[in-house]
Amino acid sequence: MRIHPPSQKSPLELALEQARASYGTKNPNSFKAFKDAATSLPGGGTRSSIFIHPFPLFIARGEGVEIEDLDGHVYKDFVSDFTSGIYGKTDPVLKKAIVDALDNGLQLGAHTTAESRLASQLCARFPSIELVRFANSGTEANILAISAALHYTRRKKVVVFTGGYHGSVLSHFGEHEGGDLKVPYDFLVCPYNDISATEDRIERHKAEIGCIIVEPMIGAGGCIPGDPEFLRGLRRISTEIGAVLVFDEVQTARLGTGGRQKILNILPDMTTLGKFFGGGFAFGAFGGKKEIMSMFDARSPCAISHGGTFNNSPLTMIAGCTAIEHLLTEEKLGALNKLGDEMRDRLNEVFEKEDLPLRITGLGSINQFHAHASLNDAKPTSKPTSNSSPSPDLMRSILDLLFFSLLDRGYWIAQRGLISLNFAMLENDVRGFEEAVLNSAREIKRAL
Ligand SMILES: Cc1ncc(COP(=O)(O)O)c(C=O)c1O
């Protein structure tokens, strides 16, 4: 990497400036839509994770693996709605089930058999779920699971991990300028994948800790797989101190039919789910041991009340059941995750061989690019914030350039570097994507 005097722009900065200018020129309709949107929505949108600097693309439609923006550009979608869009844009089985369900009416406002069907399917899949309840998002499911765990243990503290994301008001990415909104639980933040430091921190507070919540793979925080020994350690500690262990499998549930807990054979006390189990609609679920979940049994005079107008929305229930029965099969999930594992291995191999400034981490079909500016000691790593990582600004610029460069090649990824695969993709789509990523990485290397 060359060092440039502060006054002089580096080739990387120049390349990025050029990429942003060209993006602006190519997307006048999106820019106009953004300006209009910003008059009623702060920042022109209502979901911070999909914002794009300098302005977001507005997508008009999607079909199969493709999306089309307001300016008529078509992209292959490697975001898959941040893992929830696992079915592609227009799965015919799902579409038929949803259209048929519409004929039976919306908003029935009562129990339906679709809801117990979905519940029994989830109980059958997830080893830790004996009873389950539904909510409207992963965020809500996690708030309910944590609150239930604290109520059950009559304790106050919640152990979470650095880099963890459990929802819009439950993120632990560390300090940043704007800060985050947080549900005011009494959090104890511990280092992910470091069981001895975690144990030390917990020891001092063990009588107050009612809940330990963890993602089996850090997702939004960078696709960092949880070390199985770390996750087993959390299981042991939770049992020893009498806290409820919650696995947030909102993303990792798609790694297999019973999530990562089934793959690793680790049984949490509670599990939270969301995203794709709503078959394309807003969904969340929290479930676990009978003795905990029975607190919600409305037959009991001292039951916890848990409302939610859309908890059992018939469309969501039917779409969810259809997805589980026909789409989220062991065979299809296995094939998709294999596609992702092979893609990651092939990409990292070339990144290393050619000293390219990127690495990719993840599991199966859920992955994240990381900038890697040290071109000598490059290794794929499960801890991408090690010494071999560049400064945050450089990292941001490398990922931004990757994003714009892939757009030019017809591929849509999250600007922060997340990609996830979906069922509409064929092996050829993934191979084409790999080639585009490698060509983009070579371009970025030349600009460093
Ligand atoms: C691990 C994890 N938990 C919880 C959530 C929150 O889910 P939702 O966006 O449905 O509120 C997410 C969303 O990305 C997630 O990745």
Tab-separated table of C-alpha atoms and ligand atoms in Angstrom:
chain	number	residue	atom	x	y	z
A	1	MET	CA	0.000	0.000	0.000
A	2	ARG	CA	1.319	3.469	-0.862
A	3	ILE	CA	1.284	6.307	1.671
A	4	HIS	CA	-0.009	9.658	0.401
A	5	PRO	CA	0.479	13.115	1.897
A	6	PRO	CA	-2.707	14.213	3.727
A	7	SER	CA	-3.466	16.895	1.147
A	8	GLN	CA	-3.285	14.491	-1.763
A	9	LYS	CA	-6.089	12.064	-2.506
A	10	SER	CA	-5.061	8.419	-2.678
A	11	PRO	CA	-5.905	6.391	-5.785
A	12	LEU	CA	-8.463	4.562	-3.635
A	13	GLU	CA	-10.199	7.820	-2.677
A	14	LEU	CA	-10.127	8.940	-6.294
A	15	ALA	CA	-11.544	5.617	-7.474
A	16	LEU	CA	-14.302	5.865	-4.906
A	17	GLU	CA	-15.103	9.444	-5.844
A	18	GLN	CA	-15.368	8.391	-9.457
A	19	ALA	CA	-17.541	5.384	-8.568
A	20	ARG	CA	-19.948	7.566	-6.567
A	21	ALA	CA	-20.162	10.143	-9.357
A	22	SER	CA	-20.868	7.475	-11.935
A	23	TYR	CA	-23.498	5.913	-9.627
A	24	GLY	CA	-25.192	9.328	-9.380
A	25	THR	CA	-25.202	9.765	-13.154
A	26	LYS	CA	-26.618	6.298	-13.785
A	27	ASN	CA	-29.445	6.519	-11.273
A	28	PRO	CA	-31.387	9.774	-11.747
A	29	ASN	CA	-34.785	8.190	-11.013
A	30	SER	CA	-33.596	6.652	-7.766
A	31	PHE	CA	-32.066	9.969	-6.785
A	32	LYS	CA	-35.339	11.777	-7.447
A	33	ALA	CA	-37.310	9.140	-5.498
A	34	PHE	CA	-34.836	9.530	-2.654
A	35	LYS	CA	-35.189	13.311	-2.569
A	36	ASP	CA	-38.987	12.984	-2.515
A	37	ALA	CA	-38.855	10.305	0.181
A	38	ALA	CA	-36.574	12.403	2.364
A	39	THR	CA	-39.319	15.002	2.759
A	40	SER	CA	-41.376	12.569	4.855
A	41	LEU	CA	-38.898	9.901	5.979
A	42	PRO	CA	-35.666	10.824	7.793
A	43	GLY	CA	-32.873	9.840	5.419
A	44	GLY	CA	-35.474	8.886	2.816
A	45	GLY	CA	-36.232	5.480	4.309
A	46	THR	CA	-37.474	3.483	7.230
A	47	ARG	CA	-34.831	0.789	7.596
A	48	SER	CA	-31.310	1.994	8.374
A	49	SER	CA	-29.639	-1.270	7.341
A	50	ILE	CA	-30.580	-0.792	3.681
A	51	PHE	CA	-29.464	2.817	3.339
A	52	ILE	CA	-26.755	3.336	0.730
A	53	HIS	CA	-24.327	6.229	0.686
A	54	PRO	CA	-24.647	8.654	-1.105
A	55	PHE	CA	-28.299	7.725	-1.775
A	56	PRO	CA	-30.129	4.405	-1.983
A	57	LEU	CA	-31.305	2.671	-5.120
A	58	PHE	CA	-35.060	2.326	-5.281
A	59	ILE	CA	-36.128	-1.110	-6.440
A	60	ALA	CA	-39.241	-1.357	-8.577
A	61	ARG	CA	-39.683	-5.121	-8.818
A	62	GLY	CA	-38.097	-8.514	-8.477
A	63	GLU	CA	-38.395	-11.892	-10.138
A	64	GLY	CA	-36.543	-15.096	-9.309
A	65	VAL	CA	-32.972	-14.113	-8.548
A	66	GLU	CA	-33.213	-10.639	-10.088
A	67	ILE	CA	-34.296	-7.179	-9.022
A	68	GLU	CA	-34.836	-4.119	-11.195
A	69	ASP	CA	-34.360	-0.533	-10.057
A	70	LEU	CA	-36.266	2.607	-11.046
A	71	ASP	CA	-33.721	3.368	-13.764
A	72	GLY	CA	-34.185	-0.030	-15.398
A	73	HIS	CA	-30.944	-1.673	-14.228
A	74	VAL	CA	-31.281	-5.354	-13.438
A	75	TYR	CA	-29.158	-6.951	-10.726
A	76	LYS	CA	-28.692	-10.487	-9.440
A	77	ASP	CA	-29.703	-10.245	-5.822
A	78	PHE	CA	-27.021	-11.520	-3.443
A	79	VAL	CA	-28.533	-9.766	-0.421
A	80	SER	CA	-31.679	-11.912	-0.267
A	81	ASP	CA	-33.201	-9.382	2.113
A	82	PHE	CA	-30.498	-9.923	4.707
A	83	THR	CA	-31.131	-13.705	4.828
A	84	SER	CA	-34.925	-13.541	5.105
A	85	GLY	CA	-35.461	-13.641	1.327
A	86	ILE	CA	-34.315	-17.239	1.043
A	87	TYR	CA	-37.122	-18.137	-1.402
A	88	GLY	CA	-36.118	-15.690	-4.123
A	89	LYS	CA	-38.578	-13.070	-5.268
A	90	THR	CA	-41.381	-15.083	-6.810
A	91	ASP	CA	-41.487	-18.657	-5.592
A	92	PRO	CA	-44.591	-20.198	-7.253
A	93	VAL	CA	-45.441	-22.566	-4.376
A	94	LEU	CA	-45.383	-19.756	-1.862
A	95	LYS	CA	-47.285	-17.401	-4.160
A	96	LYS	CA	-50.091	-19.902	-4.726
A	97	ALA	CA	-50.445	-20.590	-0.994
A	98	ILE	CA	-50.635	-16.860	-0.262
A	99	VAL	CA	-53.152	-16.141	-3.020
A	100	ASP	CA	-55.303	-19.107	-1.910
A	101	ALA	CA	-55.120	-17.897	1.681
A	102	LEU	CA	-56.404	-14.476	0.629
A	103	ASP	CA	-59.643	-16.131	-0.472
A	104	ASN	CA	-60.334	-17.157	3.127
A	105	GLY	CA	-60.198	-13.593	4.379
A	106	LEU	CA	-57.754	-11.415	6.250
A	107	GLN	CA	-57.781	-10.534	9.934
A	108	LEU	CA	-59.850	-13.383	11.322
A	109	GLY	CA	-59.040	-12.205	14.837
A	110	ALA	CA	-59.269	-15.694	16.314
A	111	HIS	CA	-57.349	-18.949	16.653
A	112	THR	CA	-56.753	-20.823	13.404
A	113	THR	CA	-55.389	-24.289	12.755
A	114	ALA	CA	-52.630	-22.788	10.601
A	115	GLU	CA	-51.081	-21.330	13.719
A	116	SER	CA	-50.893	-24.642	15.572
A	117	ARG	CA	-49.601	-26.307	12.384
A	118	LEU	CA	-46.742	-23.827	12.171
A	119	ALA	CA	-46.042	-24.188	15.894
A	120	SER	CA	-45.861	-27.968	15.737
A	121	GLN	CA	-43.543	-27.799	12.722
A	122	LEU	CA	-41.155	-25.504	14.597
A	123	CYS	CA	-41.291	-27.664	17.749
A	124	ALA	CA	-40.480	-30.724	15.642
A	125	ARG	CA	-37.498	-28.994	14.013
A	126	PHE	CA	-35.764	-27.271	16.901
A	127	PRO	CA	-34.504	-29.606	19.616
A	128	SER	CA	-34.809	-26.902	22.301
A	129	ILE	CA	-38.369	-25.813	21.476
A	130	GLU	CA	-41.060	-27.679	23.390
A	131	LEU	CA	-43.561	-24.838	23.231
A	132	VAL	CA	-43.474	-21.731	21.054
A	133	ARG	CA	-45.211	-18.366	20.687
A	134	PHE	CA	-45.249	-15.992	17.756
A	135	ALA	CA	-44.465	-12.310	17.346
A	136	ASN	CA	-43.958	-9.890	14.447
A	137	SER	CA	-40.205	-9.592	14.123
A	138	GLY	CA	-36.951	-11.026	15.357
A	139	THR	CA	-36.519	-7.941	17.524
A	140	GLU	CA	-39.838	-8.519	19.224
A	141	ALA	CA	-39.131	-12.239	19.663
A	142	ASN	CA	-35.844	-11.426	21.397
A	143	ILE	CA	-37.414	-8.808	23.661
A	144	LEU	CA	-40.066	-11.341	24.651
A	145	ALA	CA	-37.518	-14.122	25.208
A	146	ILE	CA	-35.264	-11.919	27.347
A	147	SER	CA	-38.198	-10.552	29.333
A	148	ALA	CA	-39.555	-14.075	29.857
A	149	ALA	CA	-36.113	-15.289	31.003
A	150	LEU	CA	-35.818	-12.427	33.520
A	151	HIS	CA	-39.354	-13.026	34.758
A	152	TYR	CA	-38.692	-16.749	35.117
A	153	THR	CA	-35.443	-16.310	37.046
A	154	ARG	CA	-36.574	-13.174	38.939
A	155	ARG	CA	-33.221	-11.619	38.070
A	156	LYS	CA	-32.185	-8.418	36.301
A	157	LYS	CA	-29.008	-8.801	34.278
A	158	VAL	CA	-28.715	-9.886	30.653
A	159	VAL	CA	-25.424	-11.158	29.212
A	160	VAL	CA	-24.871	-10.138	25.577
A	161	PHE	CA	-21.786	-10.205	23.374
A	162	THR	CA	-19.696	-7.642	21.545
A	163	GLY	CA	-20.777	-7.427	17.926
A	164	GLY	CA	-24.106	-9.104	18.691
A	165	TYR	CA	-27.292	-8.013	16.973
A	166	HIS	CA	-30.652	-9.124	18.326
A	167	GLY	CA	-32.744	-6.411	16.709
A	168	SER	CA	-33.147	-2.702	16.144
A	169	VAL	CA	-33.088	-1.903	19.878
A	170	LEU	CA	-30.776	-4.754	20.843
A	171	SER	CA	-27.438	-4.203	19.114
A	172	HIS	CA	-23.982	-4.308	20.656
A	173	PHE	CA	-21.666	-3.133	17.920
A	174	GLY	CA	-19.598	-0.997	20.295
A	175	GLU	CA	-19.240	2.750	20.375
A	176	HIS	CA	-20.060	4.756	17.281
A	177	GLU	CA	-20.858	8.391	16.767
A	178	GLY	CA	-24.634	8.261	16.592
A	179	GLY	CA	-25.012	5.600	19.265
A	180	ASP	CA	-27.807	3.024	19.272
A	181	LEU	CA	-31.264	2.922	20.751
A	182	LYS	CA	-31.389	0.187	23.350
A	183	VAL	CA	-34.112	-1.431	25.381
A	184	PRO	CA	-33.085	-0.472	28.921
A	185	TYR	CA	-32.166	-3.911	30.225
A	186	ASP	CA	-29.255	-4.196	32.632
A	187	PHE	CA	-26.744	-5.547	30.091
A	188	LEU	CA	-23.396	-7.161	30.809
A	189	VAL	CA	-21.427	-7.125	27.550
A	190	CYS	CA	-18.880	-9.955	27.197
A	191	PRO	CA	-16.348	-10.761	24.449
A	192	TYR	CA	-17.643	-13.152	21.783
A	193	ASN	CA	-15.710	-16.385	21.300
A	194	ASP	CA	-13.689	-15.849	24.486
A	195	ILE	CA	-15.077	-18.202	27.100
A	196	SER	CA	-12.516	-17.559	29.814
A	197	ALA	CA	-12.929	-13.760	29.712
A	198	THR	CA	-16.705	-14.249	29.610
A	199	GLU	CA	-16.590	-16.578	32.586
A	200	ASP	CA	-14.503	-14.062	34.543
A	201	ARG	CA	-16.959	-11.250	33.847
A	202	ILE	CA	-19.962	-13.398	34.680
A	203	GLU	CA	-18.444	-14.692	37.939
A	204	ARG	CA	-18.682	-11.249	39.570
A	205	HIS	CA	-22.392	-10.900	38.759
A	206	LYS	CA	-23.599	-14.476	38.672
A	207	ALA	CA	-26.383	-14.133	41.252
A	208	GLU	CA	-27.981	-11.312	39.223
A	209	ILE	CA	-27.801	-12.825	35.731
A	210	GLY	CA	-31.136	-14.127	34.493
A	211	CYS	CA	-30.432	-14.448	30.777
A	212	ILE	CA	-27.515	-15.131	28.443
A	213	ILE	CA	-28.436	-14.415	24.833
A	214	VAL	CA	-26.123	-15.258	21.959
A	215	GLU	CA	-26.111	-15.683	18.191
A	216	PRO	CA	-24.578	-19.058	17.264
A	217	MET	CA	-22.882	-17.041	14.523
A	218	ILE	CA	-22.545	-13.265	14.874
A	219	GLY	CA	-24.598	-12.179	11.851
A	220	ALA	CA	-25.039	-8.445	11.278
A	221	GLY	CA	-21.826	-7.896	13.259
A	222	GLY	CA	-19.774	-9.576	10.500
A	223	CYS	CA	-20.636	-13.297	10.061
A	224	ILE	CA	-18.270	-14.587	12.722
A	225	PRO	CA	-19.059	-18.229	13.495
A	226	GLY	CA	-19.365	-19.043	17.177
A	227	ASP	CA	-16.645	-21.410	18.262
A	228	PRO	CA	-18.449	-24.644	19.323
A	229	GLU	CA	-16.404	-24.741	22.549
A	230	PHE	CA	-17.468	-21.166	23.318
A	231	LEU	CA	-21.137	-22.025	22.803
A	232	ARG	CA	-20.767	-25.216	24.886
A	233	GLY	CA	-19.077	-23.139	27.575
A	234	LEU	CA	-22.087	-20.815	27.659
A	235	ARG	CA	-24.348	-23.819	28.052
A	236	ARG	CA	-22.293	-25.027	31.017
A	237	ILE	CA	-22.102	-21.590	32.677
A	238	SER	CA	-25.845	-20.919	32.248
A	239	THR	CA	-26.659	-24.192	33.969
A	240	GLU	CA	-24.165	-23.530	36.775
A	241	ILE	CA	-25.478	-20.059	37.587
A	242	GLY	CA	-29.165	-20.774	36.947
A	243	ALA	CA	-29.571	-18.365	33.999
A	244	VAL	CA	-31.688	-19.005	30.911
A	245	LEU	CA	-29.566	-19.550	27.801
A	246	VAL	CA	-31.189	-18.118	24.663
A	247	PHE	CA	-29.892	-18.929	21.185
A	248	ASP	CA	-30.888	-16.221	18.739
A	249	GLU	CA	-31.238	-18.308	15.568
A	250	VAL	CA	-33.075	-15.612	13.615
A	251	GLN	CA	-30.392	-15.924	10.917
A	252	THR	CA	-28.668	-19.237	11.665
A	253	ALA	CA	-31.903	-21.249	11.520
A	254	ARG	CA	-31.284	-21.516	7.779
A	255	LEU	CA	-28.010	-23.399	8.252
A	256	GLY	CA	-29.974	-26.630	8.684
A	257	THR	CA	-33.479	-27.837	9.499
A	258	GLY	CA	-32.900	-27.401	13.248
A	259	GLY	CA	-30.569	-24.419	13.161
A	260	ARG	CA	-27.003	-24.379	14.419
A	261	GLN	CA	-28.082	-25.883	17.762
A	262	LYS	CA	-28.959	-29.125	15.995
A	263	ILE	CA	-25.744	-29.117	13.962
A	264	LEU	CA	-23.618	-28.649	17.106
A	265	ASN	CA	-25.904	-30.642	19.383
A	266	ILE	CA	-26.105	-27.863	21.977
A	267	LEU	CA	-29.453	-27.378	23.666
A	268	PRO	CA	-30.261	-23.821	24.791
A	269	ASP	CA	-33.189	-23.225	27.169
A	270	MET	CA	-34.880	-20.920	24.678
A	271	THR	CA	-34.568	-20.156	20.957
A	272	THR	CA	-35.675	-17.174	18.935
A	273	LEU	CA	-36.583	-17.262	15.251
A	274	GLY	CA	-37.842	-14.840	12.607
A	275	LYS	CA	-37.213	-13.787	9.028
A	276	PHE	CA	-37.901	-16.626	6.532
A	277	PHE	CA	-40.280	-18.603	8.799
A	278	GLY	CA	-42.942	-16.021	7.941
A	279	GLY	CA	-42.766	-17.144	4.295
A	280	GLY	CA	-42.144	-13.559	3.143
A	281	PHE	CA	-44.187	-11.794	5.826
A	282	ALA	CA	-43.192	-10.130	9.084
A	283	PHE	CA	-42.537	-12.826	11.680
A	284	GLY	CA	-40.861	-13.670	14.943
A	285	ALA	CA	-41.035	-16.640	17.304
A	286	PHE	CA	-39.696	-17.460	20.741
A	287	GLY	CA	-39.862	-20.874	22.296
A	288	GLY	CA	-38.154	-23.287	24.604
A	289	LYS	CA	-38.569	-25.436	27.672
A	290	LYS	CA	-42.098	-26.245	28.766
A	291	GLU	CA	-41.495	-24.934	32.264
A	292	ILE	CA	-40.526	-21.516	30.906
A	293	MET	CA	-43.032	-21.237	28.072
A	294	SER	CA	-45.915	-22.470	30.252
A	295	MET	CA	-45.781	-19.077	31.926
A	296	PHE	CA	-47.748	-17.936	28.844
A	297	ASP	CA	-50.506	-20.566	29.246
A	298	ALA	CA	-53.684	-18.503	29.333
A	299	ARG	CA	-55.517	-21.291	31.201
A	300	SER	CA	-53.526	-20.461	34.313
A	301	PRO	CA	-54.793	-17.628	36.540
A	302	CYS	CA	-51.229	-16.325	36.928
A	303	ALA	CA	-50.317	-16.542	33.216
A	304	ILE	CA	-48.180	-13.818	31.666
A	305	SER	CA	-50.255	-11.896	29.185
A	306	HIS	CA	-48.731	-11.779	25.708
A	307	GLY	CA	-50.795	-9.942	23.133
A	308	GLY	CA	-50.017	-8.969	19.567
A	309	THR	CA	-52.648	-8.175	16.929
A	310	PHE	CA	-50.664	-9.799	14.129
A	311	ASN	CA	-49.031	-12.648	16.104
A	312	ASN	CA	-51.153	-15.205	14.246
A	313	SER	CA	-51.979	-13.354	11.039
A	314	PRO	CA	-53.473	-16.065	8.787
A	315	LEU	CA	-51.434	-15.052	5.746
A	316	THR	CA	-48.181	-15.294	7.693
A	317	MET	CA	-49.138	-18.590	9.323
A	318	ILE	CA	-50.073	-20.205	6.007
A	319	ALA	CA	-47.036	-18.819	4.184
A	320	GLY	CA	-44.811	-20.047	7.041
A	321	CYS	CA	-46.319	-23.565	7.026
A	322	THR	CA	-46.015	-23.784	3.243
A	323	ALA	CA	-42.407	-22.661	3.369
A	324	ILE	CA	-41.481	-25.252	5.989
A	325	GLU	CA	-43.358	-28.101	4.335
A	326	HIS	CA	-42.248	-27.491	0.764
A	327	LEU	CA	-39.207	-25.247	0.663
A	328	LEU	CA	-37.104	-25.349	3.815
A	329	THR	CA	-36.409	-29.039	3.357
A	330	GLU	CA	-33.229	-30.746	4.498
A	331	GLU	CA	-32.285	-31.355	0.889
A	332	LYS	CA	-32.785	-27.776	-0.307
A	333	LEU	CA	-31.152	-26.194	2.731
A	334	GLY	CA	-28.237	-28.636	2.464
A	335	ALA	CA	-27.682	-27.776	-1.204
A	336	LEU	CA	-27.883	-24.010	-0.591
A	337	ASN	CA	-25.464	-24.106	2.332
A	338	LYS	CA	-23.048	-26.298	0.369
A	339	LEU	CA	-23.152	-23.738	-2.444
A	340	GLY	CA	-22.225	-21.037	0.077
A	341	ASP	CA	-19.454	-23.050	1.761
A	342	GLU	CA	-17.858	-23.874	-1.570
A	343	MET	CA	-18.117	-20.287	-2.784
A	344	ARG	CA	-16.458	-18.982	0.388
A	345	ASP	CA	-13.619	-21.511	0.188
A	346	ARG	CA	-12.939	-20.785	-3.481
A	347	LEU	CA	-13.006	-17.017	-2.975
A	348	ASN	CA	-10.706	-17.072	0.059
A	349	GLU	CA	-8.283	-19.314	-1.798
A	350	VAL	CA	-7.912	-16.816	-4.664
A	351	PHE	CA	-7.949	-13.799	-2.302
A	352	GLU	CA	-4.944	-15.316	-0.529
A	353	LYS	CA	-3.152	-16.568	-3.583
A	354	GLU	CA	-3.307	-13.183	-5.305
A	355	ASP	CA	-2.903	-11.104	-2.105
A	356	LEU	CA	-6.227	-9.414	-2.780
A	357	PRO	CA	-7.528	-6.954	-0.184
A	358	LEU	CA	-10.641	-8.938	0.725
A	359	ARG	CA	-11.630	-11.921	2.828
A	360	ILE	CA	-14.997	-13.565	3.323
A	361	THR	CA	-16.299	-15.177	6.527
A	362	GLY	CA	-19.521	-16.966	7.324
A	363	LEU	CA	-21.254	-20.298	7.390
A	364	GLY	CA	-23.204	-21.956	4.589
A	365	SER	CA	-25.323	-19.488	2.682
A	366	ILE	CA	-24.719	-16.488	5.032
A	367	ASN	CA	-21.489	-14.596	4.404
A	368	GLN	CA	-19.726	-11.283	4.840
A	369	PHE	CA	-16.869	-9.624	2.973
A	370	HIS	CA	-14.161	-7.990	5.039
A	371	ALA	CA	-11.540	-5.578	3.833
A	372	HIS	CA	-8.029	-6.881	4.297
A	373	ALA	CA	-5.401	-4.274	3.561
A	374	SER	CA	-2.351	-6.134	4.782
A	375	LEU	CA	-1.359	-7.873	1.611
A	376	ASN	CA	1.300	-10.136	3.100
A	377	ASP	CA	0.028	-12.061	6.100
A	378	ALA	CA	-3.488	-12.528	4.779
A	379	LYS	CA	-5.473	-15.429	6.145
A	380	PRO	CA	-9.203	-16.040	6.266
A	381	THR	CA	-9.993	-15.418	9.873
A	382	SER	CA	-12.923	-15.816	12.191
A	383	LYS	CA	-11.779	-12.629	13.947
A	384	PRO	CA	-11.672	-10.044	11.176
A	385	THR	CA	-10.872	-7.189	13.530
A	386	SER	CA	-7.350	-8.503	14.157
A	387	ASN	CA	-4.138	-6.579	13.469
A	388	SER	CA	-4.251	-7.527	9.817
A	389	SER	CA	-7.381	-5.407	9.364
A	390	PRO	CA	-7.030	-1.910	7.937
A	391	SER	CA	-8.241	1.258	9.673
A	392	PRO	CA	-12.045	1.627	9.834
A	393	ASP	CA	-11.992	4.357	7.175
A	394	LEU	CA	-9.930	2.327	4.763
A	395	MET	CA	-12.072	-0.716	5.471
A	396	ARG	CA	-15.221	1.276	4.710
A	397	SER	CA	-13.710	2.605	1.463
A	398	ILE	CA	-12.661	-0.850	0.278
A	399	LEU	CA	-16.127	-2.271	0.931
A	400	ASP	CA	-17.775	0.760	-0.701
A	401	LEU	CA	-15.663	0.300	-3.784
A	402	LEU	CA	-16.509	-3.404	-3.850
A	403	PHE	CA	-20.199	-2.502	-3.660
A	404	PHE	CA	-20.088	0.006	-6.553
A	405	SER	CA	-17.868	-2.221	-8.623
A	406	LEU	CA	-20.253	-5.177	-8.222
A	407	LEU	CA	-23.237	-2.991	-9.111
A	408	ASP	CA	-21.481	-2.118	-12.361
A	409	ARG	CA	-21.113	-5.835	-13.002
A	410	GLY	CA	-24.803	-6.495	-12.319
A	411	TYR	CA	-24.653	-7.834	-8.752
A	412	TRP	CA	-26.452	-6.531	-5.695
A	413	ILE	CA	-24.801	-6.945	-2.282
A	414	ALA	CA	-25.266	-5.040	0.980
A	415	GLN	CA	-23.035	-1.992	1.054
A	416	ARG	CA	-21.604	-3.191	4.340
A	417	GLY	CA	-20.479	-6.409	2.619
A	418	LEU	CA	-23.116	-8.937	3.661
A	419	ILE	CA	-24.279	-11.494	1.126
A	420	SER	CA	-26.698	-14.358	1.459
A	421	LEU	CA	-27.788	-16.899	-1.109
A	422	ASN	CA	-31.320	-17.860	-2.013
A	423	PHE	CA	-33.151	-20.797	-3.584
A	424	ALA	CA	-33.644	-18.997	-6.893
A	425	MET	CA	-29.881	-19.126	-7.518
A	426	LEU	CA	-28.200	-21.690	-9.679
A	427	GLU	CA	-24.582	-22.792	-9.450
A	428	ASN	CA	-23.918	-20.666	-12.543
A	429	ASP	CA	-25.200	-17.540	-10.796
A	430	VAL	CA	-22.803	-18.147	-7.931
A	431	ARG	CA	-19.867	-18.829	-10.270
A	432	GLY	CA	-20.634	-15.615	-12.180
A	433	PHE	CA	-20.762	-13.726	-8.904
A	434	GLU	CA	-17.383	-15.140	-7.831
A	435	GLU	CA	-15.800	-13.991	-11.049
A	436	ALA	CA	-17.274	-10.512	-10.601
A	437	VAL	CA	-16.007	-10.356	-6.998
A	438	LEU	CA	-12.494	-11.392	-8.034
A	439	ASN	CA	-12.362	-8.853	-10.842
A	440	SER	CA	-13.602	-6.166	-8.459
A	441	ALA	CA	-11.015	-7.174	-5.849
A	442	ARG	CA	-8.236	-6.968	-8.455
A	443	GLU	CA	-9.460	-3.501	-9.397
A	444	ILE	CA	-9.432	-2.430	-5.731
A	445	LYS	CA	-5.928	-3.826	-5.263
A	446	ARG	CA	-4.705	-1.704	-8.157
A	447	ALA	CA	-6.172	1.362	-6.446
A	448	LEU	CA	-4.422	0.743	-3.114
B	1	LIG	C1	-29.561	-12.540	14.680
B	1	LIG	C2	-30.684	-11.568	14.535
B	1	LIG	N1	-31.546	-11.414	15.536
B	1	LIG	C3	-32.584	-10.572	15.449
B	1	LIG	C4	-32.793	-9.826	14.321
B	1	LIG	C5	-33.940	-8.866	14.249
B	1	LIG	O1	-34.920	-9.334	13.408
B	1	LIG	P1	-35.980	-8.296	12.778
B	1	LIG	O2	-35.246	-7.477	11.793
B	1	LIG	O3	-37.036	-9.176	12.176
B	1	LIG	O4	-36.495	-7.489	13.910
B	1	LIG	C6	-31.929	-9.959	13.241
B	1	LIG	C7	-32.131	-9.172	12.014
B	1	LIG	O5	-31.310	-9.055	11.155
B	1	LIG	C8	-30.836	-10.842	13.345
B	1	LIG	O6	-29.959	-10.990	12.352
